Amino acid sequence: MLLGMFILGLSLSGNSVYAEDYGGEYSQDHYETEFTNQLDALPNGGITSIVIQLNEVVVTSSIDHFNVDIYDALNQLTGSLTFDTSQDVFNWYAINFGSGDNGGDEQPEEQDDPCSRIKSKNTETIYHNKTEDLKDKTSLTYETGFAGTKSGDYTDLTTGGSTADEKYLDIIIDDDTEGFNHTHVDDYSIEQDDGTTVSVKPIRMFSPNDVNTLMQIVDRNKNSGDFSPYYMSMTSSDGNYTIKFTGSSADIKTGFNTPAWNKEYIKFMDNDLQSNEKLFLRFLQEKMDITGVELYKINDNGSVEKKTLTTNANGKPVVETTPCPQ
């Protein structure tokens, strides 16, 4: 049982962990050691965004509970929480402010809306010019594209080649990755060794692997609390699209970059009676069981439209188009 009052600080942004005892039964060294041990014990060093926003936490303990007052960087009181002291104070602190998996009511950072992010990205000169260049490459028989970084650089993606088995881009995700834009090419023909010709009809809409790539980027940044910068874009002769992740860390799902998922996707999308937009949104919902991924179309005039799957009066799935604010 902890008595008295003390202050805890975090080892973030160059600040060291510290604890000041005000009449408690333990010394400052005890608090500092125990708190440091709790932080070290967190899985994968998990620290949520709420920790980064804190300047200090003042804990006042009594026999049956303790109160936690939260102060921001300007030393303004921003909130207060009360916990039962039957739990160790350091465990409570680590669970509620240190571990994204076990946290209480986690408060994510305010995020920019996808419409603003997409419009802003498409007005960047380099991004816009590279996207325009991709539009001229949809007639190739292999995909092309580029990667964007948080630091504002863009790098062309490489492909294994231009043969039937080497058409896809090498995607590398690191801590500086912000997103990707790539082509889904037009229909084309391949001449076989026996002289016959095979028609290839690529799907000009996001694939399960594309969704998986977005999820991997978000997952790598899940402790940031702000998923709004990250994107996956697709340029094709049928339209230019971007998918954005708008869910929480609990909505992150990966593992869709497999041949089995690709096979199921190709079968599902083989439907001339429904648009690729509707089929993709249905596949996300019905097959991948994904929430938090939104589809946006970028028109040639720069306007952006959100595409949402809904149902009509007859209960049939339809795509609702909502223009983004100009």
Coordinates of C-alpha atoms in Angstrom, one line a residue, residues 52-305:
I52 CA 3.9 11.5 -24.9
Q53 CA 1.4 14.3 -24.2
L54 CA 1.9 14.2 -20.4
N55 CA 4.2 16.5 -18.6
E56 CA 3.8 15.0 -15.1
V57 CA 1.4 12.8 -13.2
V58 CA 0.6 13.6 -9.5
V59 CA -0.6 10.6 -7.5
T60 CA -2.3 11.1 -4.2
S61 CA -2.8 7.8 -2.3
S62 CA -5.1 6.9 0.6
I63 CA -6.2 3.6 2.2
D64 CA -8.6 2.5 -0.5
H65 CA -7.9 4.5 -3.6
F66 CA -5.6 6.9 -5.3
N67 CA -6.2 9.9 -7.5
V68 CA -4.2 10.7 -10.6
D69 CA -4.1 14.3 -11.7
I70 CA -2.8 14.8 -15.3
Y71 CA -1.0 18.0 -16.3
D72 CA -0.1 19.1 -19.8
A73 CA 3.2 20.7 -20.9
L74 CA 2.0 24.1 -19.8
N75 CA 1.4 22.7 -16.3
Q76 CA -2.4 23.0 -16.7
L77 CA -4.6 20.4 -15.1
T78 CA -6.2 18.4 -17.9
G79 CA -7.9 15.5 -16.1
S80 CA -8.2 13.3 -13.0
L81 CA -8.6 9.6 -12.6
T82 CA -9.3 7.5 -9.5
F83 CA -8.1 3.9 -9.0
D84 CA -8.5 1.2 -6.3
T85 CA -5.2 0.7 -4.5
S86 CA -5.7 -3.0 -4.3
Q87 CA -3.7 -2.8 -7.5
D88 CA -0.1 -1.7 -7.4
V89 CA 0.2 1.9 -8.4
F90 CA 2.9 1.3 -10.9
N91 CA 1.0 -1.5 -12.6
W92 CA -2.0 0.7 -12.8
Y93 CA 0.1 3.5 -14.3
A94 CA 1.7 1.2 -16.8
I95 CA -1.6 -0.4 -17.8
N96 CA -3.5 2.8 -18.2
F97 CA -0.8 5.0 -19.7
G98 CA 1.9 2.8 -21.0
S99 CA 0.5 -0.2 -22.8
G100 CA -1.7 0.2 -25.8
D101 CA -2.9 -3.3 -25.6
N102 CA -4.0 -3.2 -22.0
G103 CA -4.9 0.5 -21.7
G104 CA -8.1 1.9 -20.2
D105 CA -9.9 4.7 -22.1
E106 CA -7.2 5.6 -24.5
Q107 CA -7.5 9.1 -25.9
P108 CA -6.0 9.2 -29.4
E109 CA -4.5 12.4 -30.8
E110 CA -6.8 14.5 -33.0
Q111 CA -6.4 13.4 -36.6
D112 CA -6.8 15.3 -39.8
D113 CA -9.8 14.2 -41.8
P114 CA -8.9 12.0 -44.9
C115 CA -10.4 14.5 -47.4
S116 CA -8.0 17.3 -46.2
R117 CA -5.0 14.9 -46.2
I118 CA -5.7 13.6 -49.7
K119 CA -6.3 17.0 -51.2
S120 CA -3.2 18.3 -49.5
K121 CA -1.1 15.4 -50.8
N122 CA -2.4 15.8 -54.3
T123 CA -1.4 19.5 -54.4
E124 CA 2.2 18.7 -53.5
T125 CA 4.1 19.5 -56.7
I126 CA 6.4 16.4 -56.6
Y127 CA 3.6 14.0 -55.7
H128 CA 1.3 15.5 -58.3
N129 CA 3.9 15.3 -61.1
K130 CA 4.9 11.7 -60.2
T131 CA 1.2 10.7 -60.2
E132 CA 0.7 12.3 -63.6
D133 CA 3.7 10.3 -64.8
L134 CA 2.0 7.1 -63.6
K135 CA -1.0 7.9 -65.7
D136 CA 1.1 7.6 -68.8
K137 CA 2.4 4.1 -67.7
T138 CA -0.9 2.2 -67.3
S139 CA -0.4 0.7 -70.8
L140 CA 2.7 -1.2 -69.7
T141 CA 2.5 -4.9 -68.9
Y142 CA 3.9 -4.5 -65.4
E143 CA 3.2 -2.2 -62.5
T144 CA 5.1 1.0 -61.7
G145 CA 5.0 3.3 -58.7
F146 CA 6.7 5.3 -56.0
A147 CA 7.1 5.4 -52.3
G148 CA 6.6 8.5 -50.1
T149 CA 8.4 9.2 -46.9
K150 CA 7.5 11.2 -43.8
S151 CA 10.5 13.5 -44.6
G152 CA 8.9 14.4 -47.9
D153 CA 11.1 12.4 -50.3
Y154 CA 9.7 10.2 -53.1
T155 CA 11.5 7.1 -54.5
D156 CA 10.6 5.1 -57.6
L157 CA 9.6 1.5 -56.8
T158 CA 11.4 -1.3 -58.6
T159 CA 9.9 -4.5 -60.1
G160 CA 11.4 -7.9 -60.7
G161 CA 11.1 -7.5 -64.4
S162 CA 8.6 -7.4 -67.2
T163 CA 7.9 -11.1 -67.8
A164 CA 4.7 -12.9 -66.9
D165 CA 6.0 -14.0 -63.5
E166 CA 7.8 -10.7 -62.6
K167 CA 5.3 -7.9 -62.8
Y168 CA 4.9 -6.8 -59.2
L169 CA 6.6 -4.1 -57.2
D170 CA 9.0 -4.6 -54.4
I171 CA 7.4 -2.9 -51.4
I172 CA 9.7 -2.1 -48.4
I173 CA 8.2 -0.5 -45.3
D174 CA 10.4 1.2 -42.7
D175 CA 10.0 3.8 -40.0
D176 CA 10.0 6.7 -42.5
T177 CA 7.4 5.2 -44.8
E178 CA 4.3 7.4 -45.3
G179 CA 2.7 5.7 -48.3
F180 CA 2.8 4.4 -51.8
N181 CA 1.2 5.1 -55.2
H182 CA 1.3 2.6 -58.0
T183 CA -0.4 1.6 -61.2
H184 CA -2.9 -1.2 -62.0
V185 CA -2.4 -1.6 -65.7
D186 CA -4.7 -2.0 -68.7
D187 CA -5.6 -5.3 -70.3
Y188 CA -2.9 -6.8 -72.4
S189 CA -1.9 -10.0 -74.2
I190 CA 0.9 -12.5 -73.7
E191 CA 2.2 -14.8 -76.4
Q192 CA 2.8 -18.3 -75.1
D193 CA 5.8 -20.5 -76.1
D194 CA 3.4 -22.5 -78.3
G195 CA 2.5 -19.4 -80.2
T196 CA -1.0 -19.0 -78.7
T197 CA -2.0 -15.7 -77.1
V198 CA -3.5 -15.3 -73.7
S199 CA -5.5 -12.2 -72.7
V200 CA -4.6 -10.7 -69.2
K201 CA -7.2 -8.5 -67.5
P202 CA -5.8 -6.9 -64.4
I203 CA -8.2 -5.6 -61.8
R204 CA -8.1 -1.9 -61.7
M205 CA -9.0 -1.6 -58.0
F206 CA -7.1 -2.2 -54.8
S207 CA -6.1 -5.8 -54.0
P208 CA -6.0 -7.5 -50.6
N209 CA -2.2 -7.1 -50.8
D210 CA -2.6 -3.3 -51.2
V211 CA -4.9 -3.2 -48.2
N212 CA -2.3 -5.3 -46.3
T213 CA 0.4 -2.8 -47.2
L214 CA -1.6 0.1 -45.8
M215 CA -2.2 -2.0 -42.6
Q216 CA 1.5 -2.8 -42.3
I217 CA 2.4 0.9 -42.5
V218 CA -0.3 1.8 -39.9
D219 CA 0.8 -1.1 -37.6
R220 CA 4.4 0.1 -37.7
N221 CA 3.1 3.5 -36.4
K222 CA 0.3 2.3 -34.1
N223 CA 1.9 3.9 -31.1
S224 CA 1.8 7.4 -32.7
G225 CA -2.0 7.8 -32.1
D226 CA -2.3 9.6 -35.5
F227 CA -2.9 7.4 -38.5
S228 CA -4.0 10.2 -40.8
P229 CA -0.7 10.7 -42.8
Y230 CA -0.6 7.2 -44.1
Y231 CA -2.0 6.2 -47.5
M232 CA -2.1 3.6 -50.3
S233 CA -2.9 5.0 -53.7
M234 CA -3.7 3.4 -57.0
T235 CA -3.5 5.0 -60.5
S236 CA -5.3 3.4 -63.4
S237 CA -7.2 4.2 -66.6
D238 CA -10.5 3.5 -64.7
G239 CA -9.7 6.1 -62.1
N240 CA -7.3 7.2 -59.4
Y241 CA -8.0 6.1 -55.8
T242 CA -6.6 6.3 -52.3
I243 CA -7.4 4.2 -49.3
K244 CA -7.0 5.6 -45.8
F245 CA -7.1 4.0 -42.4
T246 CA -9.5 5.7 -40.0
G247 CA -9.9 3.0 -37.4
S248 CA -8.2 2.4 -34.1
S249 CA -5.2 0.2 -33.3
A250 CA -7.8 -2.6 -32.5
D251 CA -8.9 -2.5 -36.2
I252 CA -5.4 -3.2 -37.6
K253 CA -5.4 -6.5 -39.5
T254 CA -2.6 -8.0 -41.6
G255 CA -1.9 -11.3 -43.4
F256 CA -3.8 -10.6 -46.6
N257 CA -0.7 -10.8 -48.9
T258 CA -1.1 -14.5 -49.7
P259 CA -1.9 -16.4 -52.9
A260 CA -5.0 -17.7 -51.3
W261 CA -6.4 -14.2 -50.6
N262 CA -5.5 -13.1 -54.1
K263 CA -7.3 -16.1 -55.6
E264 CA -10.4 -15.5 -53.6
Y265 CA -10.3 -11.8 -54.6
I266 CA -10.0 -12.5 -58.3
K267 CA -13.0 -14.8 -58.1
F268 CA -15.1 -12.3 -56.1
M269 CA -14.2 -9.4 -58.5
D270 CA -15.3 -11.4 -61.6
N271 CA -18.7 -9.7 -61.8
D272 CA -19.5 -7.5 -64.7
L273 CA -22.8 -6.4 -63.2
Q274 CA -21.2 -4.5 -60.3
S275 CA -18.6 -1.8 -60.3
N276 CA -15.1 -2.4 -59.0
E277 CA -15.8 0.2 -56.3
K278 CA -18.8 -1.8 -55.0
L279 CA -17.0 -5.1 -55.3
F280 CA -14.0 -3.9 -53.4
L281 CA -16.0 -2.4 -50.6
R282 CA -18.0 -5.5 -50.3
F283 CA -14.9 -7.7 -50.3
L284 CA -13.5 -5.6 -47.4
Q285 CA -16.7 -6.0 -45.5
E286 CA -17.8 -9.5 -46.4
K287 CA -14.6 -11.4 -46.9
M288 CA -11.8 -9.5 -45.1
D289 CA -14.0 -8.4 -42.2
I290 CA -12.2 -5.0 -42.1
T291 CA -13.5 -1.8 -40.6
G292 CA -11.6 1.5 -40.6
V293 CA -10.5 1.4 -44.3
E294 CA -12.1 4.1 -46.4
L295 CA -12.1 4.5 -50.2
Y296 CA -11.6 7.8 -52.0
K297 CA -11.6 8.7 -55.7
I298 CA -9.4 11.6 -57.0
N299 CA -10.9 13.1 -60.1
D300 CA -8.9 14.7 -62.9
N301 CA -10.0 18.2 -61.8
G302 CA -8.5 17.6 -58.3
S303 CA -11.8 17.1 -56.5
V304 CA -12.0 14.1 -54.1
E305 CA -15.0 11.8 -53.4

